[in-house]
mmCIF file of C-alpha atoms and ligand atoms in Angstrom:
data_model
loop_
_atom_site.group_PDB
_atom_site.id
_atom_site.type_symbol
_atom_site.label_atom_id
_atom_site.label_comp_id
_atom_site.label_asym_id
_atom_site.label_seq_id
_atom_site.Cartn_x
_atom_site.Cartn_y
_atom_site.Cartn_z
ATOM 1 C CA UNK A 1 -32.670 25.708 -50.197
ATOM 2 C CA UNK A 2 -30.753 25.699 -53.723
ATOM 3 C CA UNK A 3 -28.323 23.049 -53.753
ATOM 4 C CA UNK A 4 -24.643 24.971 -52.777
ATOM 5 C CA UNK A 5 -23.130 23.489 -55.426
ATOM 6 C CA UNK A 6 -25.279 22.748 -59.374
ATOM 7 C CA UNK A 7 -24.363 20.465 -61.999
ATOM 8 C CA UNK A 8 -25.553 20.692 -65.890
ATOM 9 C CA UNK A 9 -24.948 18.426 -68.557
ATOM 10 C CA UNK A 10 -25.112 19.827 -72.016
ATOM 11 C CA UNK A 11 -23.158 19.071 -75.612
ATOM 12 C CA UNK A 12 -20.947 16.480 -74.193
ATOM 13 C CA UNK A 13 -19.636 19.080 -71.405
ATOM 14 C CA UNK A 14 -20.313 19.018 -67.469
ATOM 15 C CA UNK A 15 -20.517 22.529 -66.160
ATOM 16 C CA UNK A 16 -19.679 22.881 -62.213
ATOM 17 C CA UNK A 17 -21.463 26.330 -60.814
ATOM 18 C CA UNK A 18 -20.528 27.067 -57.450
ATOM 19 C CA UNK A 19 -23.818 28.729 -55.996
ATOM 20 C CA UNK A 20 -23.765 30.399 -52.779
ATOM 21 C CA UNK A 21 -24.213 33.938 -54.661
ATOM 22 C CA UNK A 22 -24.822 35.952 -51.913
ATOM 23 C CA UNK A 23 -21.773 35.064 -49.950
ATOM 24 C CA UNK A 24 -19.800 35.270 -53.238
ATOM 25 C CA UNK A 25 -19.298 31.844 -53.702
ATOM 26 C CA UNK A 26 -17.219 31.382 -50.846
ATOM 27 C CA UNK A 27 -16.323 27.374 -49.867
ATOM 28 C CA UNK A 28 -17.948 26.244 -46.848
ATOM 29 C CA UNK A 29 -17.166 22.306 -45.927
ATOM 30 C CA UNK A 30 -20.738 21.095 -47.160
ATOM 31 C CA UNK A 31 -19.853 22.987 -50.675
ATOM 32 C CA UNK A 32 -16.551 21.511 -51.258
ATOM 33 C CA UNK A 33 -17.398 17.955 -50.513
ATOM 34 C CA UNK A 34 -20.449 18.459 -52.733
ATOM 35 C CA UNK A 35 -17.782 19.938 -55.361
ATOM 36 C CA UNK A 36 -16.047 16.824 -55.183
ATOM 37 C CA UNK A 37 -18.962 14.438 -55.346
ATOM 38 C CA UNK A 38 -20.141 16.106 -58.578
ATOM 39 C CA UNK A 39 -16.597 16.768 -60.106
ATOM 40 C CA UNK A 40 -15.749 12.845 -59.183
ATOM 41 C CA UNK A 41 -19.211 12.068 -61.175
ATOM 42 C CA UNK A 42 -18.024 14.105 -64.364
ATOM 43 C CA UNK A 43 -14.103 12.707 -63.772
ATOM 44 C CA UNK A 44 -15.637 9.082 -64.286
ATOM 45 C CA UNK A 45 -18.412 9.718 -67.084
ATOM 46 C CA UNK A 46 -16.744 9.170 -70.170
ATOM 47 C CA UNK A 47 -19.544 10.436 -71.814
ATOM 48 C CA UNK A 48 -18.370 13.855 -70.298
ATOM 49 C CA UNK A 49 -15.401 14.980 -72.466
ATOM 50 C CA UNK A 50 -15.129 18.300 -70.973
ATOM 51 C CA UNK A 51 -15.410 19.924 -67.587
ATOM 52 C CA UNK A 52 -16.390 23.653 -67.111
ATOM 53 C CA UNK A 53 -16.212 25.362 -63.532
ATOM 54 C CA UNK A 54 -17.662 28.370 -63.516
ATOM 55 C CA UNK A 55 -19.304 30.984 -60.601
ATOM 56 C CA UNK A 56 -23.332 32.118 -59.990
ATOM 57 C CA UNK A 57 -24.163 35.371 -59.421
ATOM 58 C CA UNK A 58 -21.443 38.564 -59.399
ATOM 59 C CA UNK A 59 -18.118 36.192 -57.974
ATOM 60 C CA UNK A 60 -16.408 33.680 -59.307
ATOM 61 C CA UNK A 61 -15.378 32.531 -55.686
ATOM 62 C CA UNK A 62 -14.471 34.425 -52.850
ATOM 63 C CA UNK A 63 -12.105 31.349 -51.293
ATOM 64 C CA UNK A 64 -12.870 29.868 -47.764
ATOM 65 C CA UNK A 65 -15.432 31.340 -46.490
ATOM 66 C CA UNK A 66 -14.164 33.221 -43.298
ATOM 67 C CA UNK A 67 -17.732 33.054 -41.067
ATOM 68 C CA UNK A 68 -17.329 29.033 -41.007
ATOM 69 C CA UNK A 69 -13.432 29.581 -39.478
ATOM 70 C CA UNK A 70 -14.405 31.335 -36.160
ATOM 71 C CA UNK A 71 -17.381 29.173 -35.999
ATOM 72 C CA UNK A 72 -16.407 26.512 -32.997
ATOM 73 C CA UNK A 73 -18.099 23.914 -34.805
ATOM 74 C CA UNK A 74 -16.769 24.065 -38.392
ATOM 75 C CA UNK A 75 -14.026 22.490 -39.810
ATOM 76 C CA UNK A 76 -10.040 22.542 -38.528
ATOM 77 C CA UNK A 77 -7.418 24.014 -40.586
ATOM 78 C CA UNK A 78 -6.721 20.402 -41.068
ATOM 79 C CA UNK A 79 -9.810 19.520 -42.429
ATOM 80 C CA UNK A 80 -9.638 22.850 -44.177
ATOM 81 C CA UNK A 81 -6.820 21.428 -46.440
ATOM 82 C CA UNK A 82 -6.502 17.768 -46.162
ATOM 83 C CA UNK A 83 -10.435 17.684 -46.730
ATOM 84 C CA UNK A 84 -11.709 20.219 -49.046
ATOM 85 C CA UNK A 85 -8.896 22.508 -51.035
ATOM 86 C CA UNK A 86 -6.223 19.705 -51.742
ATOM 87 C CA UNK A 87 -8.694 17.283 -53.016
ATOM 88 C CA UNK A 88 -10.089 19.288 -54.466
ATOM 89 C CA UNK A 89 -6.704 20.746 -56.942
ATOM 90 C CA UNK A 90 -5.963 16.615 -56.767
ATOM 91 C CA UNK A 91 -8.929 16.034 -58.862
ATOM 92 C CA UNK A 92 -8.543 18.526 -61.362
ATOM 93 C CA UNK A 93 -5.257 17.776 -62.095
ATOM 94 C CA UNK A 94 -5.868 14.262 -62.082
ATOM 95 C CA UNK A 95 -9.054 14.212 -64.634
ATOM 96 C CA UNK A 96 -8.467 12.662 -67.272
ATOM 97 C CA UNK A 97 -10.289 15.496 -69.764
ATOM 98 C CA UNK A 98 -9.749 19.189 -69.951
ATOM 99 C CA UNK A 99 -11.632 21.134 -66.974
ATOM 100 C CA UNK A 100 -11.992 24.891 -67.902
ATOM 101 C CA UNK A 101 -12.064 27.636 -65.532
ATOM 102 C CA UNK A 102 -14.886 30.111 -66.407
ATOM 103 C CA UNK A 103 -13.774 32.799 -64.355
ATOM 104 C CA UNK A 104 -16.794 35.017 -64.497
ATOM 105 C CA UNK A 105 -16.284 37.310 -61.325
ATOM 106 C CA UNK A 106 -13.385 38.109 -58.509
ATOM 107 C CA UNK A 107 -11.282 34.966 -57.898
ATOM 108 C CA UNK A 108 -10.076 35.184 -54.206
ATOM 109 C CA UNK A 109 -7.979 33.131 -52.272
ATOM 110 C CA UNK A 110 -8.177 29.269 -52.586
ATOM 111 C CA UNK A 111 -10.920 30.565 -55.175
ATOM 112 C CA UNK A 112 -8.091 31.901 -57.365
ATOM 113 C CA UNK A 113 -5.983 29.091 -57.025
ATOM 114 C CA UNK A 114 -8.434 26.455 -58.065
ATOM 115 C CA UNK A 115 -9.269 28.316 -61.097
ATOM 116 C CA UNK A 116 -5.525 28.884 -61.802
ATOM 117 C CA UNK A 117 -5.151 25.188 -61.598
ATOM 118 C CA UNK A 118 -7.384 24.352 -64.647
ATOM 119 C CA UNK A 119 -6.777 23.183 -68.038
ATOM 120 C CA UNK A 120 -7.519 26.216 -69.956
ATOM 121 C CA UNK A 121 -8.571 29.647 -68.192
ATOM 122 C CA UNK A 122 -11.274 32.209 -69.842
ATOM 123 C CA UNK A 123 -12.364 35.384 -67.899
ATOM 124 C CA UNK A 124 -14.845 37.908 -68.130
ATOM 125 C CA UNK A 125 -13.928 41.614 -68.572
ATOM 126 C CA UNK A 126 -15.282 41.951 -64.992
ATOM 127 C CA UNK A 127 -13.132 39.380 -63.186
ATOM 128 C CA UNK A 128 -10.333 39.966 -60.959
ATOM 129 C CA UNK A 129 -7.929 37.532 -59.375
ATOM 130 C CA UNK A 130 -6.596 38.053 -55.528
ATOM 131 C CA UNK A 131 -3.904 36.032 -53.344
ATOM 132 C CA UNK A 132 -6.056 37.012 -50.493
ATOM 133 C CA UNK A 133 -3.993 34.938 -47.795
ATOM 134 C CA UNK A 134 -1.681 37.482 -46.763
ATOM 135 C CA UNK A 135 -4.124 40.046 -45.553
ATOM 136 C CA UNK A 136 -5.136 37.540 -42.947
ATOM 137 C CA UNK A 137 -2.211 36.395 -41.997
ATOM 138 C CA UNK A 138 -1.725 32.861 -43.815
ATOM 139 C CA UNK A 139 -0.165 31.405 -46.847
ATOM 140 C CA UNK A 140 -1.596 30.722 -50.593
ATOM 141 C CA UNK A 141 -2.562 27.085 -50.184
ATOM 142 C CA UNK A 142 -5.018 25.609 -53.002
ATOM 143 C CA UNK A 143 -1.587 24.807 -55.151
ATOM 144 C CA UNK A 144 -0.742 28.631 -55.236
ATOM 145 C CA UNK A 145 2.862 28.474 -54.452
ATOM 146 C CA UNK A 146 3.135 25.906 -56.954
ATOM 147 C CA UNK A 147 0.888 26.970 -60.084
ATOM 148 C CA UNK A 148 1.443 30.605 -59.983
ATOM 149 C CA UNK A 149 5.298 31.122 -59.924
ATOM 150 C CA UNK A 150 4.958 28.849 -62.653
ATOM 151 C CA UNK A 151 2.417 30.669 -64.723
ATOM 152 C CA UNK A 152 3.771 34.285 -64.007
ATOM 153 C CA UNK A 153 7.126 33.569 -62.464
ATOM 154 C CA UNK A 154 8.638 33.681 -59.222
ATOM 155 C CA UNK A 155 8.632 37.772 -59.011
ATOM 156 C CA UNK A 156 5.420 38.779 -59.965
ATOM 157 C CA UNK A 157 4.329 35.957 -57.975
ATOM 158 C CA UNK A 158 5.977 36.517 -54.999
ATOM 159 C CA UNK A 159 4.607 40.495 -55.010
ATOM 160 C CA UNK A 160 1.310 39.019 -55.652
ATOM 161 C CA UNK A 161 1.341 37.207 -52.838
ATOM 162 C CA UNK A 162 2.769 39.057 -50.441
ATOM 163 C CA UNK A 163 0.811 42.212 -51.316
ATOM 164 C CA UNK A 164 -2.466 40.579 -52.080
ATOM 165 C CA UNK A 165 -2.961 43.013 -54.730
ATOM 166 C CA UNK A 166 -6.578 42.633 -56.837
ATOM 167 C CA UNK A 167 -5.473 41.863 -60.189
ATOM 168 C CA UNK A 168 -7.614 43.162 -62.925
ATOM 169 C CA UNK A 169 -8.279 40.654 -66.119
ATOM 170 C CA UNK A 170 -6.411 42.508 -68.273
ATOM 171 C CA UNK A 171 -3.320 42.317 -66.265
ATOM 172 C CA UNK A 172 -3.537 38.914 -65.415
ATOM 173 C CA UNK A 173 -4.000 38.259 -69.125
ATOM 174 C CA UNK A 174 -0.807 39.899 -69.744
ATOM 175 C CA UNK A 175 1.099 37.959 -67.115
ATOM 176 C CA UNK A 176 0.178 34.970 -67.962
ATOM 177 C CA UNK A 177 -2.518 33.784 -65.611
ATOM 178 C CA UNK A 178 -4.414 32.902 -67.841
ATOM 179 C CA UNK A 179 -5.609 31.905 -71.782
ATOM 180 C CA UNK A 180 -8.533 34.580 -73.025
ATOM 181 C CA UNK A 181 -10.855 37.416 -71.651
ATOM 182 C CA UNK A 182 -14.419 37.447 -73.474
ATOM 183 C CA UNK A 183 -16.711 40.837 -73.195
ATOM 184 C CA UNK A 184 -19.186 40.380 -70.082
ATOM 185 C CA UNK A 185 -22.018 40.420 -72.522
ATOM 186 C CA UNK A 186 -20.612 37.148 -74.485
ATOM 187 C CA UNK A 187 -18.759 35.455 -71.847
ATOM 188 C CA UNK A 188 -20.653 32.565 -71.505
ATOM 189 C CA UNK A 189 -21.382 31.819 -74.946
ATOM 190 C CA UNK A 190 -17.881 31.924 -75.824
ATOM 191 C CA UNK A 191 -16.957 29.629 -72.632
ATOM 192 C CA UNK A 192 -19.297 27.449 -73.736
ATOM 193 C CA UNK A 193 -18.257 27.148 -77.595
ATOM 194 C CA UNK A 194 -14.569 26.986 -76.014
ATOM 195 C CA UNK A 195 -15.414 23.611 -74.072
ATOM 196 C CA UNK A 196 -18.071 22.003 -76.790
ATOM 197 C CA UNK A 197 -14.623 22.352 -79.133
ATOM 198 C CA UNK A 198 -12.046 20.560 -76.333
ATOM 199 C CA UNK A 199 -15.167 18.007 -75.848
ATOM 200 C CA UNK A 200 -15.557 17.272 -79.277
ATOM 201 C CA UNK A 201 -11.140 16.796 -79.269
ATOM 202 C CA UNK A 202 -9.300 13.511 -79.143
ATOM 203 C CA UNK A 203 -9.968 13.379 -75.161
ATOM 204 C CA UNK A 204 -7.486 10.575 -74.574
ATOM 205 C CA UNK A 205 -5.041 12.508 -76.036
ATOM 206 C CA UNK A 206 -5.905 15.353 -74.151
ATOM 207 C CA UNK A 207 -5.345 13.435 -71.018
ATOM 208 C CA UNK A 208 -2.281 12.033 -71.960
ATOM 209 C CA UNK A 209 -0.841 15.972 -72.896
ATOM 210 C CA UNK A 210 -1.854 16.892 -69.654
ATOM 211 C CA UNK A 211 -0.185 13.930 -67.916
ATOM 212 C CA UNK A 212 3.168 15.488 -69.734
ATOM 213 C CA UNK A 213 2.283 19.063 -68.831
ATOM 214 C CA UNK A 214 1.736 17.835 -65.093
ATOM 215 C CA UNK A 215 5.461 17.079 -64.403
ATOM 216 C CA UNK A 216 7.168 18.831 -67.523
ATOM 217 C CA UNK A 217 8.257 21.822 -64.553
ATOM 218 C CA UNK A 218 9.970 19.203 -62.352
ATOM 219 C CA UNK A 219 11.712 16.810 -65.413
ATOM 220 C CA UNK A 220 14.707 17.160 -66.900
ATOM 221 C CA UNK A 221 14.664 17.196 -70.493
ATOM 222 C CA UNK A 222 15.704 13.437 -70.547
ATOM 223 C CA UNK A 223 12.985 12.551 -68.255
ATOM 224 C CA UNK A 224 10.440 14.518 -70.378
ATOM 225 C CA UNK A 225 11.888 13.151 -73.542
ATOM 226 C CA UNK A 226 11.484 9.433 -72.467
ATOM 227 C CA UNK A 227 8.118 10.085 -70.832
ATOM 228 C CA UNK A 228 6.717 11.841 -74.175
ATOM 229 C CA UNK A 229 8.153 9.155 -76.215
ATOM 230 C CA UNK A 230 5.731 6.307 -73.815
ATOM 231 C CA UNK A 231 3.029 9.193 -73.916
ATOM 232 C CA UNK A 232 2.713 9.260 -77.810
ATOM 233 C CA UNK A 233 3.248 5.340 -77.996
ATOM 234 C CA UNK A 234 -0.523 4.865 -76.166
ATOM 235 C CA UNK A 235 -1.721 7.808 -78.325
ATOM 236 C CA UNK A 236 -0.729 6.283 -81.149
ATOM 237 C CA UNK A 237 -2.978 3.433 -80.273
ATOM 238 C CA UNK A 238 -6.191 5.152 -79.921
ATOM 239 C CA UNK A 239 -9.423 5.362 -82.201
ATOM 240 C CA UNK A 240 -9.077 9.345 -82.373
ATOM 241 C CA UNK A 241 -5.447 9.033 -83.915
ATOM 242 C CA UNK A 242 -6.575 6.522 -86.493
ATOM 243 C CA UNK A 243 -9.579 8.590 -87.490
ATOM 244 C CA UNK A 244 -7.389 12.117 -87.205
ATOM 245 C CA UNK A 245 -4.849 10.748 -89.622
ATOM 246 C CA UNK A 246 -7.848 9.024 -91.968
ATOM 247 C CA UNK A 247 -10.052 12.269 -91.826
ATOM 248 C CA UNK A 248 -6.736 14.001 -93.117
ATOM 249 C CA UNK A 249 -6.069 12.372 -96.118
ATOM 250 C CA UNK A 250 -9.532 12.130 -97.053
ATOM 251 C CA UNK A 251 -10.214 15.398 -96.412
ATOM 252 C CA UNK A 252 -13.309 15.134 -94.075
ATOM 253 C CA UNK A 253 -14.254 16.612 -90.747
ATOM 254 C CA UNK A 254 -12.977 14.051 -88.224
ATOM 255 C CA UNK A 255 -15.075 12.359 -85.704
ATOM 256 C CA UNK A 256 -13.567 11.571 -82.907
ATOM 257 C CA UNK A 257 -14.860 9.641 -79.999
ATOM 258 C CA UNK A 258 -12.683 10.350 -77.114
ATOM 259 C CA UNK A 259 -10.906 7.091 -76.687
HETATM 260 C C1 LHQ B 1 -17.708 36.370 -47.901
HETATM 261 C C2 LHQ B 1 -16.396 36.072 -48.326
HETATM 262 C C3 LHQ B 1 -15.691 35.043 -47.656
HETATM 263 C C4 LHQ B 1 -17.547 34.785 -46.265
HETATM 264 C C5 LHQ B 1 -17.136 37.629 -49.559
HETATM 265 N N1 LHQ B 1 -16.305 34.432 -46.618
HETATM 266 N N2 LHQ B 1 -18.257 35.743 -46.871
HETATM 267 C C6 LHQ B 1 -7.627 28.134 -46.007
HETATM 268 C C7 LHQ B 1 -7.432 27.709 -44.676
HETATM 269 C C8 LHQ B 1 -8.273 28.121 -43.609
HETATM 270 C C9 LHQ B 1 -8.842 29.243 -43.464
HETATM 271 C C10 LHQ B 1 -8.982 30.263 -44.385
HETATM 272 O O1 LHQ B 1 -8.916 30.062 -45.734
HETATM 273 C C11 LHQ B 1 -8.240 29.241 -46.467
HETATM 274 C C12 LHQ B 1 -8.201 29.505 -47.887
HETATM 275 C C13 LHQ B 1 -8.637 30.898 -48.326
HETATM 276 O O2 LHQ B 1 -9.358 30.990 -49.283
HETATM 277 S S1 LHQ B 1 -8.053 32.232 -47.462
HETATM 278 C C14 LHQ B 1 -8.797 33.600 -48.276
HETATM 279 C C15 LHQ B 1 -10.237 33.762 -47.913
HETATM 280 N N3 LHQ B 1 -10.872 34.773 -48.704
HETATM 281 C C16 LHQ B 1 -10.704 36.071 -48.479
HETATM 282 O O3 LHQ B 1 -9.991 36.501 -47.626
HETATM 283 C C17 LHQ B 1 -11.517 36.995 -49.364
HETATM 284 C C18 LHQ B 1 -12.513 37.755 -48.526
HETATM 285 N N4 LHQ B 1 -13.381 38.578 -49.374
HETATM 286 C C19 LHQ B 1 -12.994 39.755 -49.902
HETATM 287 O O4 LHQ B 1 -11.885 40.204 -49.743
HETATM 288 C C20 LHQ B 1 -14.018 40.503 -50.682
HETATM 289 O O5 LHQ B 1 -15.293 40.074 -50.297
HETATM 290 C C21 LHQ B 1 -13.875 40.327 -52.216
HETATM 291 C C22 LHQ B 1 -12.584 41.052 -52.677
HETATM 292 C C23 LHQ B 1 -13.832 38.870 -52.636
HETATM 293 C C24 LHQ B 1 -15.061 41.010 -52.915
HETATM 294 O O6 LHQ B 1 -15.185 42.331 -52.446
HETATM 295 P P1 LHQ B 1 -16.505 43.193 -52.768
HETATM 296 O O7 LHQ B 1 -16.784 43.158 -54.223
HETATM 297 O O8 LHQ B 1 -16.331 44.513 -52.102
HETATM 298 O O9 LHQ B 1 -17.707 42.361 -52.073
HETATM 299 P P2 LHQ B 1 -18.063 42.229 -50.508
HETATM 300 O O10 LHQ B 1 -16.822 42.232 -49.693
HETATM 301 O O11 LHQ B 1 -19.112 43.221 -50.173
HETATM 302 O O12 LHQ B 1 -18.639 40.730 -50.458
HETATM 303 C C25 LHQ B 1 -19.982 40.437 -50.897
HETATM 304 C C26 LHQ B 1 -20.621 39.513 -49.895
HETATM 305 O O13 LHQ B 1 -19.908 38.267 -49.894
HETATM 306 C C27 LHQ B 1 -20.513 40.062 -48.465
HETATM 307 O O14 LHQ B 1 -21.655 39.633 -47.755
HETATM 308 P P3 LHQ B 1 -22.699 40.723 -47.142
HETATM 309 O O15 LHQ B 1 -23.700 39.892 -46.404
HETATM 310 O O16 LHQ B 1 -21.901 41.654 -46.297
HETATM 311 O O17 LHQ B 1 -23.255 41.407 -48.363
HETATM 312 C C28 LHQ B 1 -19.288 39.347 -47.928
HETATM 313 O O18 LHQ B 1 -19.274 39.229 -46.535
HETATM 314 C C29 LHQ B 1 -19.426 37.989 -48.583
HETATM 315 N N5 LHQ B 1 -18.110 37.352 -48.694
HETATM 316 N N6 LHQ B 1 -16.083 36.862 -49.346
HETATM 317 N N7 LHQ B 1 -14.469 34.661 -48.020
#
């Protein structure tokens, strides 16, 4: 049986498919530990400077899958979060390189909220994003009630959530959700030339901007003041700054190195 979860290597980029097409993608416990194992591999290969998460088949990812929660031998709700979704928005946030959602299908559930949690998010004309929760009965977990008031704000947000709407790309685009939409038919090309530029970036200094952007909602401006000024001090001692700066003035394509 195909391996729930693949991993590719290609142009300096790790690409993440979650591949359990036929039941849309949906996270059983043996798919998002292997999720982690593999995104924990790309996290700590520095010769990965970019990570792209993307769906197989129609979906994107459907969320939990529901057959595994009546089952009397899968996971608890415990396990269900402590285990799987918030290690799993933990390590994404935590990497210390851009990871790109590749939203290629419907987004559902703690599916939605762990592509809302990425770096930079690209969608397909065909993709669609739902808080599912609320038409069973529980709450957006996966970092929902934290990432999307802050992407959309609180309102549309809160409606979202409640109602459980489908969102199409085109709205979600407007709100805020997310970065692009590519055309079906080049949506994968143009993910792909998307992350081979961020891997081919000053990846330290990547890391450190998204160290800022990770608490720049709950600092003050002092905080975030001081805690740019010690950002930019380390950037400022990198390879990739030097050669940015060198490739400027002598008017060259730069080559950085990531460190
Ligand atoms: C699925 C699923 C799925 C299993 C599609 N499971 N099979 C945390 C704590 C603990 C418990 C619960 O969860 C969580 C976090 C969460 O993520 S909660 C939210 C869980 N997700 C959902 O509620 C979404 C359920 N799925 C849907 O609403 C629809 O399937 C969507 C809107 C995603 C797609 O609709 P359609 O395009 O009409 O496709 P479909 O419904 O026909 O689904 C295709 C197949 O995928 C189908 O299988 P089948 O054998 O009948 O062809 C579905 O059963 C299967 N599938 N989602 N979550």
């Amino acid at each position: 049986m195909a391996a729930s979860v693949l991993l590719e290597v290609k142009n300096k980029v790790g690409i993440i498919f979650l591949n359990r097409p036929e039941k849309f993608n949906a996270f059983n416990r043996e798919m998002a530990l292997l999720f982690q194992r593999l995104f924990d591999q790309c996290a700590a290969d520095d010769a990965i400077r970019c990570i792209v998460l993307s769906g197989k088949g129609k979906a994107f990812c459907a969320g939990q899958d529901l057959a595994e929660v009546v089952d009397p031998e899968g996971p608890t709700m415990q396990q269900i979060l402590g285990e799987h979704y918030n290690p799993i928005i933990r390590c994404i946030r935590a990497a210390q390189k851009p990871v790109v959602a590749a939203v290629n299908g419907v987004a559902a559930g703690a599916g939605a909220n762990i592509a809302l949690c990425c770096d930079v998010v690209v969608a397909s004309h065909s993709a669609s994003f739902i808080q599912a929760f609320s038409k069973i009965g529980l709450i957006p977990d996966s970092g929902g009630t934290f990432t999307l008031p802050r992407l959309i704000g609180w309102q549309k947000a809160s409606a979202l959530m409640m109602l459980g709407d489908k969102v199409s790309v085109s709205d979600a685009e407007k709100m805020g959700m997310l970065y692009k939409v590519f055309p079906d038919e080049n949506f994968w090309d143009n993910s792909m030339q998307l992350a081979e530029q961020l891997a081919s970036m000053p990846t330290k200094g990547l890391a450190l901007t998204k160290g800022a952007l990770n608490v720049s909602m709950a600092n003050n401006l002092e905080a975030q003041l001081a805690l740019e000024d010690r950002l930019q001090q380390e950037a400022a001692t990198t390879h990739d700054y030097q050669e940015g700066v060198r490739a400027f003035i002598e008017k060259r394509k730069p080559d950085f190195r990531g460190f």
